[in-house]
Coordinates of C-alpha atoms in Angstrom, one line a residue:
Chain A
X191 CA 34.1 31.8 102.4
X192 CA 34.9 28.8 100.2
X193 CA 38.5 27.5 100.0
X194 CA 39.5 29.3 96.8
X195 CA 38.2 32.6 98.1
X196 CA 40.2 32.2 101.3
X197 CA 43.3 31.2 99.4
X198 CA 43.2 34.3 97.3
X199 CA 42.4 36.6 100.2
X200 CA 45.2 35.2 102.3
X201 CA 47.7 35.4 99.4
X202 CA 46.6 38.9 98.5
X203 CA 46.9 40.0 102.1
X204 CA 50.3 38.3 102.3
X205 CA 51.7 40.1 99.2
X206 CA 50.2 43.4 100.2
X207 CA 51.8 43.0 103.6
X208 CA 55.1 42.1 102.1
X209 CA 55.0 45.2 99.8
X210 CA 54.5 47.4 102.8
X211 CA 57.5 45.7 104.5
X212 CA 59.6 46.0 101.4
X213 CA 58.8 49.7 101.2
X214 CA 59.8 50.0 104.8
X215 CA 63.1 48.1 104.2
X216 CA 63.8 50.4 101.2
X217 CA 63.2 53.6 103.0
X218 CA 65.7 52.6 105.8
X219 CA 68.1 51.3 103.2
X220 CA 68.1 47.7 104.3
X221 CA 67.6 44.4 102.6
X222 CA 63.9 43.2 102.7
X223 CA 65.0 39.6 103.6
X224 CA 64.9 40.1 107.4
X225 CA 61.5 41.9 107.1
X226 CA 60.1 38.9 105.1
X227 CA 61.4 36.5 107.7
X228 CA 59.6 38.6 110.4
X229 CA 56.4 38.5 108.4
X230 CA 56.7 34.7 108.3
X231 CA 57.2 34.6 112.0
X232 CA 54.1 36.8 112.5
X233 CA 51.9 34.5 110.4
X234 CA 51.2 30.8 111.0
X235 CA 50.9 28.8 114.2
X236 CA 51.6 30.7 117.3
X237 CA 51.8 33.9 115.3
X238 CA 49.3 36.8 115.0
X239 CA 47.5 35.7 111.8
X240 CA 47.0 32.1 110.8
X241 CA 47.6 31.3 107.2
X242 CA 45.7 28.1 106.5
X243 CA 44.3 28.0 103.0
X244 CA 47.4 29.5 101.5
X245 CA 49.8 27.1 103.2
X246 CA 50.0 24.5 100.4
X247 CA 50.7 27.2 97.9
X248 CA 53.3 28.8 100.1
X249 CA 55.0 25.5 100.6
X250 CA 55.3 24.9 96.8
X251 CA 56.1 28.5 96.2
X252 CA 59.0 28.3 98.6
X253 CA 60.5 25.4 96.8
X254 CA 60.2 27.2 93.5
X255 CA 61.8 30.2 95.3
X256 CA 64.9 28.2 96.2
X257 CA 65.1 26.8 92.7
X258 CA 64.9 30.3 91.2
X259 CA 67.4 31.7 93.7
X260 CA 70.0 29.1 92.6
X261 CA 69.1 29.3 88.9
X262 CA 69.8 33.0 88.9
X263 CA 72.9 32.4 90.9
X264 CA 74.1 30.0 88.2
X265 CA 73.2 32.6 85.5
X266 CA 75.4 35.2 87.2
X267 CA 78.3 32.9 86.8
X268 CA 80.9 32.8 84.1
X269 CA 83.9 30.5 83.9
X270 CA 86.4 33.3 83.4
X271 CA 85.2 35.0 86.5
X272 CA 85.4 31.8 88.5
X273 CA 88.9 31.0 87.2
X274 CA 90.1 34.6 87.8
X275 CA 88.7 34.5 91.3
X276 CA 90.2 31.1 92.1
X277 CA 93.6 32.2 90.7
X278 CA 93.8 35.4 92.8
X279 CA 91.7 34.5 95.8
X280 CA 91.6 30.8 96.5
X281 CA 93.5 31.5 99.7
X282 CA 90.9 34.1 100.6
X283 CA 88.1 31.5 99.9
X284 CA 89.9 29.0 102.2
X285 CA 90.3 31.6 104.9
X286 CA 86.6 32.4 104.6
X287 CA 85.8 28.7 105.1
X288 CA 88.2 28.2 108.0
X289 CA 87.1 31.3 109.8
X290 CA 83.4 31.2 109.3
X291 CA 82.4 27.6 109.1
X292 CA 83.6 26.4 112.5
X293 CA 81.7 28.9 114.7
X294 CA 78.4 27.7 113.3
X295 CA 79.4 24.1 113.6
X296 CA 80.6 24.5 117.2
X297 CA 77.6 26.6 118.2
X298 CA 75.3 23.9 116.7
X299 CA 77.0 21.2 118.7
X300 CA 76.9 23.3 121.9
X301 CA 73.2 23.9 121.3
X302 CA 72.7 20.2 121.2
X303 CA 71.7 19.9 117.6
X304 CA 72.4 16.6 115.9
X305 CA 75.7 16.8 114.1
X306 CA 74.3 17.0 110.5
X307 CA 72.3 20.0 111.6
X308 CA 75.4 21.5 113.2
X309 CA 77.2 21.1 109.9
X310 CA 74.2 23.0 108.3
X311 CA 74.6 25.8 110.9
X312 CA 78.3 26.0 109.9
X313 CA 77.1 26.6 106.3
X314 CA 74.7 29.3 107.6
X315 CA 77.5 31.2 109.3
X316 CA 79.8 30.6 106.3
X317 CA 77.9 31.9 103.3
X318 CA 77.6 35.7 102.9
X319 CA 74.5 37.0 101.1
X320 CA 75.7 37.8 97.6
X321 CA 72.4 39.6 96.9
X322 CA 72.7 41.9 99.9
X323 CA 76.5 42.5 99.4
X324 CA 76.2 43.3 95.7
X325 CA 73.3 45.7 96.4
X326 CA 75.3 47.3 99.2
X327 CA 78.3 47.9 97.1
X328 CA 76.2 49.5 94.4
X329 CA 74.2 51.7 96.9
X330 CA 77.3 52.8 98.7
X331 CA 79.1 53.6 95.4
X332 CA 81.9 51.2 96.2
X333 CA 82.0 49.3 92.9
X334 CA 85.0 51.3 91.8
X335 CA 86.9 50.8 95.1
X336 CA 90.0 48.8 95.1
X337 CA 88.8 46.3 97.7
X338 CA 85.7 45.5 95.7
X339 CA 87.2 42.8 93.4
X340 CA 88.4 40.9 96.4
X341 CA 84.9 41.1 98.0
X342 CA 83.3 39.9 94.8
X343 CA 85.9 37.1 94.4
X344 CA 85.1 35.8 97.8
X345 CA 81.4 35.7 96.9
X346 CA 82.0 33.8 93.7
X347 CA 84.1 31.2 95.5
X348 CA 81.4 30.9 98.2
X349 CA 78.8 30.4 95.5
X350 CA 80.6 27.6 93.8
X351 CA 81.5 26.1 97.2
X352 CA 77.8 26.2 98.1
X353 CA 77.0 24.1 95.0
X354 CA 79.4 21.5 96.4
X355 CA 78.2 21.9 100.0
X356 CA 74.5 21.5 99.4
X357 CA 74.7 17.9 98.0
X358 CA 77.0 16.9 100.9
X359 CA 74.5 18.4 103.3
X360 CA 71.6 16.7 101.7
X361 CA 73.5 13.3 102.0
X362 CA 74.4 13.7 105.6
X363 CA 71.0 15.1 106.6
X364 CA 69.5 12.0 105.0
X365 CA 71.7 9.9 107.3
X366 CA 74.5 9.1 104.9
X367 CA 78.0 8.5 106.3
X368 CA 81.2 10.3 105.5
X369 CA 81.8 8.0 102.5
X370 CA 78.5 8.8 101.0
X371 CA 79.1 12.5 101.6
X372 CA 82.4 12.2 99.8
X373 CA 80.7 10.5 96.9
X374 CA 78.1 13.3 97.0
X375 CA 80.8 16.0 96.8
X376 CA 82.7 14.2 94.0
X377 CA 79.5 13.8 92.0
X378 CA 78.6 17.5 92.5
X379 CA 82.1 18.6 91.6
X380 CA 82.0 16.3 88.5
X381 CA 78.6 17.7 87.5
X382 CA 79.8 21.3 88.0
X383 CA 82.9 20.8 86.0
X384 CA 81.1 18.8 83.3
X385 CA 78.5 21.5 82.9
X386 CA 81.1 24.3 82.8
X387 CA 83.0 22.4 80.2
X388 CA 79.8 21.6 78.2
X389 CA 78.7 25.3 78.5
X390 CA 82.1 26.3 77.2
X391 CA 81.9 23.9 74.2
X392 CA 78.2 23.6 73.5
X393 CA 76.6 26.4 75.4
X394 CA 75.4 28.0 72.2
X395 CA 73.3 24.9 71.6
X396 CA 71.6 25.4 75.0
X397 CA 71.2 29.0 74.0
X398 CA 69.6 28.0 70.7
X399 CA 67.3 25.5 72.5
X400 CA 66.0 28.2 74.7
X401 CA 66.1 31.2 72.4
X402 CA 63.1 32.7 70.7
X403 CA 61.9 36.1 69.8
X404 CA 59.0 35.8 72.1
X405 CA 59.8 36.4 75.8
X406 CA 56.9 34.3 76.9
X407 CA 58.2 31.2 75.1
X408 CA 61.7 31.8 76.4
X409 CA 60.4 32.0 80.0
X410 CA 58.3 28.9 79.6
X411 CA 61.3 26.9 78.1
X412 CA 63.6 28.2 80.8
X413 CA 61.2 27.3 83.6
X414 CA 60.4 23.9 82.0
X415 CA 64.1 23.0 81.6
X416 CA 65.0 24.2 85.1
X417 CA 62.1 22.5 87.0
X418 CA 62.7 19.3 85.1
X419 CA 66.4 19.2 86.0
X420 CA 65.7 20.4 89.5
X421 CA 63.1 17.7 89.9
X422 CA 65.3 14.9 88.6
X423 CA 68.2 16.1 90.8
X424 CA 65.8 16.0 93.8
X425 CA 64.6 12.6 92.8
X426 CA 68.1 11.3 92.6
X427 CA 68.7 12.3 96.2
X428 CA 70.7 15.4 95.3
X429 CA 69.4 18.9 95.9
X430 CA 66.9 20.5 93.6
X431 CA 68.7 23.8 94.1
X432 CA 71.9 22.3 92.8
X433 CA 70.1 21.1 89.7
X434 CA 68.8 24.6 89.1
X435 CA 72.3 26.0 89.7
X436 CA 73.7 23.7 87.0
X437 CA 71.1 24.8 84.5
X438 CA 72.1 28.4 85.2
X439 CA 75.7 27.5 84.6
X440 CA 74.9 25.8 81.3
X441 CA 73.1 28.8 79.9
X442 CA 75.7 30.7 77.7
X443 CA 76.6 34.1 78.9
X444 CA 75.3 35.7 75.7
X445 CA 71.8 34.4 76.7
X446 CA 72.1 34.8 80.4
X447 CA 71.5 38.5 80.5
X448 CA 68.1 38.1 78.9
X449 CA 67.3 35.1 81.1
X450 CA 68.2 37.2 84.2
X451 CA 66.0 40.0 83.0
X452 CA 63.1 37.8 82.4
X453 CA 63.5 35.8 85.6
X454 CA 64.3 38.4 88.2
X455 CA 60.8 39.5 88.9
X456 CA 59.7 35.9 89.2
X457 CA 62.6 35.1 91.4
X458 CA 61.9 38.1 93.7
X459 CA 58.3 37.0 94.0
X460 CA 59.0 33.4 94.9
X461 CA 62.0 34.1 97.0
X462 CA 59.9 36.4 99.2
X463 CA 57.5 33.5 99.6
X464 CA 60.4 31.3 100.5
X465 CA 61.5 33.7 103.3
X466 CA 58.0 33.9 104.6
X467 CA 57.7 30.1 104.5
X468 CA 60.9 29.8 106.5
X469 CA 59.5 32.2 109.1
X470 CA 56.3 30.3 109.0
X471 CA 58.1 27.0 109.8
X472 CA 59.7 28.7 112.8
X473 CA 57.8 29.0 116.1
X474 CA 58.2 32.6 117.3
X475 CA 57.9 31.3 120.9
X476 CA 61.1 29.2 120.3
X477 CA 62.9 32.4 119.2
X478 CA 63.4 34.0 122.7
X479 CA 65.4 31.2 124.3
X480 CA 67.9 31.1 121.4
X481 CA 68.3 34.9 121.1
X482 CA 71.4 35.1 123.3
X483 CA 73.1 32.2 121.4
X484 CA 72.2 33.8 118.0
X485 CA 73.5 37.2 119.1
X486 CA 76.8 35.6 120.4
X487 CA 77.1 33.7 117.1
X488 CA 76.4 36.9 115.2
X489 CA 79.1 38.8 117.1
X490 CA 81.7 36.1 116.6
X491 CA 81.0 35.7 112.9
X492 CA 81.0 39.4 112.4
X493 CA 84.5 39.4 113.6
X494 CA 85.5 36.4 111.5
X495 CA 84.0 37.9 108.3
X496 CA 85.8 41.1 109.1
X497 CA 89.0 39.0 109.2
X498 CA 88.1 37.3 105.9
X499 CA 87.6 40.7 104.2
X500 CA 90.8 42.1 105.8
X501 CA 92.8 39.1 104.5
X502 CA 91.3 39.1 101.0
X503 CA 91.7 42.9 100.5
X504 CA 95.2 42.8 101.8
X505 CA 96.1 40.3 99.1
X506 CA 95.2 42.9 96.6
X507 CA 97.4 45.5 98.2
X508 CA 94.5 47.5 99.7
X509 CA 95.3 49.7 102.7
X510 CA 93.7 49.4 106.1
X511 CA 90.6 51.5 105.5
X512 CA 89.7 49.5 102.4
X513 CA 90.4 46.2 104.3
X514 CA 87.9 47.3 106.9
X515 CA 85.3 48.2 104.2
X516 CA 85.9 44.8 102.6
X517 CA 85.3 42.9 105.9
X518 CA 82.2 44.8 106.7
X519 CA 80.8 44.3 103.3
X520 CA 81.0 40.5 103.7
X521 CA 79.2 40.4 107.0
X522 CA 75.5 40.2 105.9
X523 CA 74.1 36.8 105.7
X524 CA 70.8 36.3 104.0
X525 CA 69.2 34.2 101.3
X526 CA 71.6 31.3 101.1
X527 CA 72.0 31.0 104.8
X528 CA 68.2 30.6 105.0
X529 CA 68.3 28.0 102.1
X530 CA 70.9 26.0 104.0
X531 CA 69.0 26.2 107.3
X532 CA 65.8 25.3 105.5
X533 CA 67.3 22.0 104.4
X534 CA 68.1 21.1 108.0
X535 CA 64.7 22.1 109.5
X536 CA 63.0 18.8 108.9
X537 CA 65.7 16.9 110.7
X538 CA 66.3 19.4 113.5
X539 CA 63.5 22.0 113.9
X540 CA 65.6 23.7 116.5
X541 CA 67.9 25.1 113.9
X542 CA 65.0 27.2 112.5
X543 CA 64.8 29.8 115.3
X544 CA 68.6 30.0 115.7
X545 CA 69.2 30.6 111.9
X546 CA 66.2 33.0 111.7
X547 CA 67.4 35.1 114.6
X548 CA 71.0 34.9 113.3
X549 CA 70.1 36.0 109.7
X550 CA 67.7 38.7 111.1
X551 CA 70.5 40.2 113.1
X552 CA 73.2 40.1 110.4
X553 CA 71.0 41.1 107.5
X554 CA 70.3 44.3 109.5
X555 CA 73.7 44.8 111.2
X556 CA 75.8 43.9 108.2
X557 CA 74.6 46.8 105.9
X558 CA 74.8 49.3 108.8
X559 CA 78.3 48.1 109.7
X560 CA 79.4 48.5 106.0
X561 CA 78.0 52.0 106.0
X562 CA 79.6 53.1 109.3
X563 CA 82.7 51.0 109.6
X564 CA 85.1 53.8 108.9
X565 CA 83.9 56.4 111.4
X566 CA 83.5 53.6 114.0
X567 CA 87.0 52.4 113.3
X568 CA 88.3 56.0 113.6
X569 CA 86.6 56.4 116.9
X570 CA 88.2 53.1 118.1
X571 CA 91.5 54.3 116.7
X572 CA 91.9 51.2 114.5
X573 CA 92.6 53.5 111.6
X574 CA 93.9 57.0 111.9
X575 CA 91.4 59.9 111.4
X576 CA 91.4 61.2 107.8
X577 CA 93.9 64.0 107.5
X578 CA 92.6 67.2 105.9
X579 CA 94.3 66.8 102.5
X580 CA 97.0 69.4 101.9
X581 CA 95.5 70.6 98.7
X582 CA 91.9 70.6 99.8
X583 CA 89.9 73.0 97.7
X584 CA 92.8 73.8 95.5
X585 CA 92.3 73.4 91.8
X586 CA 95.1 71.2 90.4
X587 CA 97.3 73.0 88.0
X588 CA 96.7 72.4 84.3
X589 CA 99.6 71.5 82.1
Chain B
X120 CA 99.4 55.4 79.1
X121 CA 98.4 52.2 80.8
X122 CA 94.9 51.0 81.3
X123 CA 94.4 48.5 84.1
X124 CA 91.5 46.1 83.5
X125 CA 89.9 44.2 86.4
X126 CA 87.1 41.7 86.2
X127 CA 84.4 42.4 88.7
X128 CA 82.6 39.0 89.1
X129 CA 78.8 39.4 88.7
X130 CA 79.1 43.1 87.9
X131 CA 81.2 43.8 84.9
X132 CA 84.7 45.2 84.2
X133 CA 86.6 48.0 85.9
X134 CA 89.1 50.1 84.0
X135 CA 91.5 52.4 85.7
X136 CA 93.9 54.9 84.1
X137 CA 96.3 57.5 85.4
X138 CA 96.4 60.7 83.5
X139 CA 99.7 62.5 82.9
X140 CA 98.5 65.1 85.4
X141 CA 98.6 62.4 88.0
X142 CA 94.9 61.9 88.5
X143 CA 93.6 58.4 88.7
X144 CA 90.2 57.9 87.0
X145 CA 88.2 54.8 86.6
X146 CA 85.1 53.4 85.1
X147 CA 83.0 50.3 85.8
X148 CA 81.2 49.0 82.8
X149 CA 78.3 47.0 84.0
X150 CA 77.1 43.9 82.1
X151 CA 73.9 45.7 81.0
X152 CA 75.9 48.6 79.5
X153 CA 75.5 51.1 82.3
X154 CA 78.7 52.8 83.3
X155 CA 80.0 54.3 86.5
X156 CA 82.6 57.0 86.1
X157 CA 84.7 58.0 89.2
X158 CA 88.0 59.3 90.4
X159 CA 89.9 58.2 93.5
X160 CA 89.9 59.9 96.8
X161 CA 93.1 61.9 97.5
X162 CA 93.4 60.7 101.1
X163 CA 92.5 57.1 100.4
X164 CA 93.7 55.8 97.0
X165 CA 91.5 52.7 97.4
X166 CA 88.2 54.6 97.6
X167 CA 86.2 55.7 94.5
X168 CA 84.7 59.1 94.9
X169 CA 82.6 61.5 92.7
X170 CA 80.8 58.6 91.1
X171 CA 78.7 59.5 88.1
X172 CA 76.2 56.9 87.0
X173 CA 75.5 56.7 83.3
X174 CA 72.6 54.8 81.7
X175 CA 73.6 52.7 78.8
X176 CA 72.4 55.2 76.2
X177 CA 74.2 58.1 78.1
X178 CA 77.4 56.1 78.1
X179 CA 77.0 55.4 74.4
X180 CA 76.4 59.1 73.7
X181 CA 79.5 60.0 75.7
X182 CA 81.6 57.4 74.1
X183 CA 80.5 58.7 70.7
X184 CA 81.3 62.3 71.6
X185 CA 84.8 61.3 72.8
X186 CA 85.5 58.7 70.1
X187 CA 83.7 60.0 67.0
X188 CA 86.6 62.1 65.5
X189 CA 88.9 59.1 65.8
X190 CA 86.5 56.6 64.4
X191 CA 85.8 58.8 61.4
X192 CA 89.5 59.1 60.9
X193 CA 89.9 55.4 61.0
X194 CA 87.2 54.9 58.5
X195 CA 88.9 57.4 56.2
X196 CA 92.1 55.5 56.6
X197 CA 90.4 52.2 55.8
X198 CA 88.8 53.3 52.5
X199 CA 92.1 55.0 51.5
X200 CA 93.8 51.6 51.8
X201 CA 91.4 49.9 49.4
X202 CA 90.0 52.3 46.9
X203 CA 86.8 51.3 45.2
X204 CA 85.8 48.9 48.0
X205 CA 82.7 49.8 49.9
X206 CA 80.7 48.1 52.5
X207 CA 76.9 48.3 52.9
X208 CA 74.1 47.0 55.2
X209 CA 71.3 45.6 53.1
X210 CA 68.0 44.5 54.5
X211 CA 66.1 41.4 53.3
X212 CA 62.6 42.7 53.0
X213 CA 60.0 40.6 54.7
X214 CA 58.0 38.8 51.9
X215 CA 60.8 39.2 49.4
X216 CA 61.7 36.1 47.3
X217 CA 64.7 35.5 49.6
X218 CA 62.7 35.6 52.8
X219 CA 63.1 32.0 53.9
X220 CA 65.7 31.1 51.2
X221 CA 69.4 30.4 51.8
X222 CA 72.2 32.7 51.0
X223 CA 73.4 30.6 48.1
X224 CA 70.1 31.2 46.3
X225 CA 71.0 34.9 45.9
X226 CA 74.1 34.0 43.9
X227 CA 75.3 37.3 45.1
X228 CA 79.0 36.7 44.3
X229 CA 78.5 35.6 40.7
X230 CA 75.7 38.1 39.9
X231 CA 77.0 41.2 41.6
X232 CA 80.6 40.5 42.6
X233 CA 79.8 41.3 46.2
X234 CA 80.7 39.2 49.2
X235 CA 78.3 38.9 52.1
X236 CA 80.5 38.9 55.2
X237 CA 77.9 38.8 57.9
X238 CA 74.2 38.3 58.5
X239 CA 72.7 40.3 61.4
X240 CA 69.5 39.0 62.8
X241 CA 68.4 41.1 65.8
X242 CA 71.2 40.6 68.3
X243 CA 72.8 37.6 66.6
X244 CA 75.5 38.0 64.1
X245 CA 76.5 35.2 61.7
X246 CA 80.0 36.1 60.5
X247 CA 81.3 34.6 57.2
X248 CA 78.0 32.9 56.4
X249 CA 78.1 29.9 54.0
X250 CA 75.8 29.4 51.0
X251 CA 73.5 27.3 53.2
X252 CA 73.0 30.1 55.7
X253 CA 69.3 30.8 56.0
X254 CA 67.8 34.2 55.3
X255 CA 64.7 35.7 56.9
X256 CA 62.7 38.9 56.4
X257 CA 64.3 41.7 58.4
X258 CA 67.8 40.2 58.3
X259 CA 70.5 42.7 57.6
X260 CA 73.3 41.5 55.3
X261 CA 76.7 43.2 55.6
X262 CA 78.2 43.1 52.2
X263 CA 81.5 44.3 50.7
X264 CA 82.0 45.1 47.0
X265 CA 82.0 47.7 44.4
X266 CA 79.5 50.5 44.6
X267 CA 77.5 49.4 41.6
X268 CA 77.5 45.8 42.7
X269 CA 76.1 46.7 46.1
X270 CA 73.3 48.6 44.4
X271 CA 72.5 45.5 42.3
X272 CA 72.5 43.3 45.4
X273 CA 70.2 45.7 47.2
X274 CA 67.8 45.6 44.3
X275 CA 68.0 41.8 44.2
X276 CA 67.1 41.4 47.8
X277 CA 64.0 43.6 47.3
X278 CA 62.6 41.5 44.5
X279 CA 59.2 40.3 45.4
X280 CA 58.5 36.6 45.6

């Protein structure tokens, strides 16, 4: 077979395989992310099926996947939501950082990773998967619950914190000192504030620049602008993802709905390639030795996320059951943990297997925990069993 | 009656209200217009139960059923306040002489006595458009004026190029 034929066949087999895995994930009610990671582990060097011809495409596709993940994250954002979340839950966000970042950092140092990679592992354990959590809350009919605004606020704060964390990480992974990292975070903070302000004042101009009746033109303009900004950000030594995030922020909310609708299939496609690529870059044989460490880290950070959710929900006056639900909802780690780990892989390949195993465990355990936290807590007598309501089955009197 | 509004970042807005009977009900209005209707569990006031998902069009239909009598009444009140004043939605026909012109070209105010208060182009609304606001075929003008004047303006907009 010639090169093109092999490329197409490999990609076709890859996507077909992913579709089967996605179906499997759906039928058991889990996120497809861990399944895609497993698929990546199965392919490539040391795996079951080598993926040679498709590798250059997968590499580029993975980069685009990261850019699209962060672009759509920025599109989700609105300044009022950020301000509201910060006002009510800045202490929850701080608790989140203080509880969930150190375990990864310490574990990274204990595992003998270079310190910049240990910082990255701190980020891996810190950031919940907003994709999995939002999906989970919808699937479990919990959007109306009283603990849900607290959960979503923590996610929003994590998202903006990640936009500041990524540039710092890029600087220290490149060998920059604390001073350069500080400059990096200040620049990122300045850029985020500037873009938010600009979006507030002149967002409609960005909207007009992108808007057209024809979806195809809108998509091309959006991709053009995003890749240009992401490329320049990368060229300036920042992170391409942060550039894309800024573009997402700058798009006015009136236009963001349409942009999200147009982009989400593209994002899903390239994000799946990204997860596969991360799995590909990880040697399955290196997975076994780090499994105990990954499980221990998962156990510890399940506890710390439960604590974060408990704290955040308590601030909103939610009772114990709701606090447990909030904690469990925050446990899944997924796409952004993989993004952060992916940045550190070139410096310290050893972070790959740890992060992969960690995300695999929590992307599966998190949703299960969220679903079963209440009966489990009852069994453990953390919360009292539900009393049979006095008026069960009684029709309330009409007035 | 108090309605508590909570922003749900990334999702939409949640509204809660307690009825005089003592039931708490809530709805989550998603950004895309879908609506979840729910009540709260009796044994856990933090948990939403009996969630009903409504597609955007179903929510609109429900809102119309519940709000229609009141909206009609409001309209009636409005027109009573200013007798003889009517509003109309007039379409700029594609290919008409004003397709591609500006609002000032129509001389709507001097010729018909009507004011154009908004131009609706698909999802965009230009409120209080100036004389240099551009017109395109398919635009809908929201105009206010006397009944006769609005008829004249409608005919004007239909004039072929």
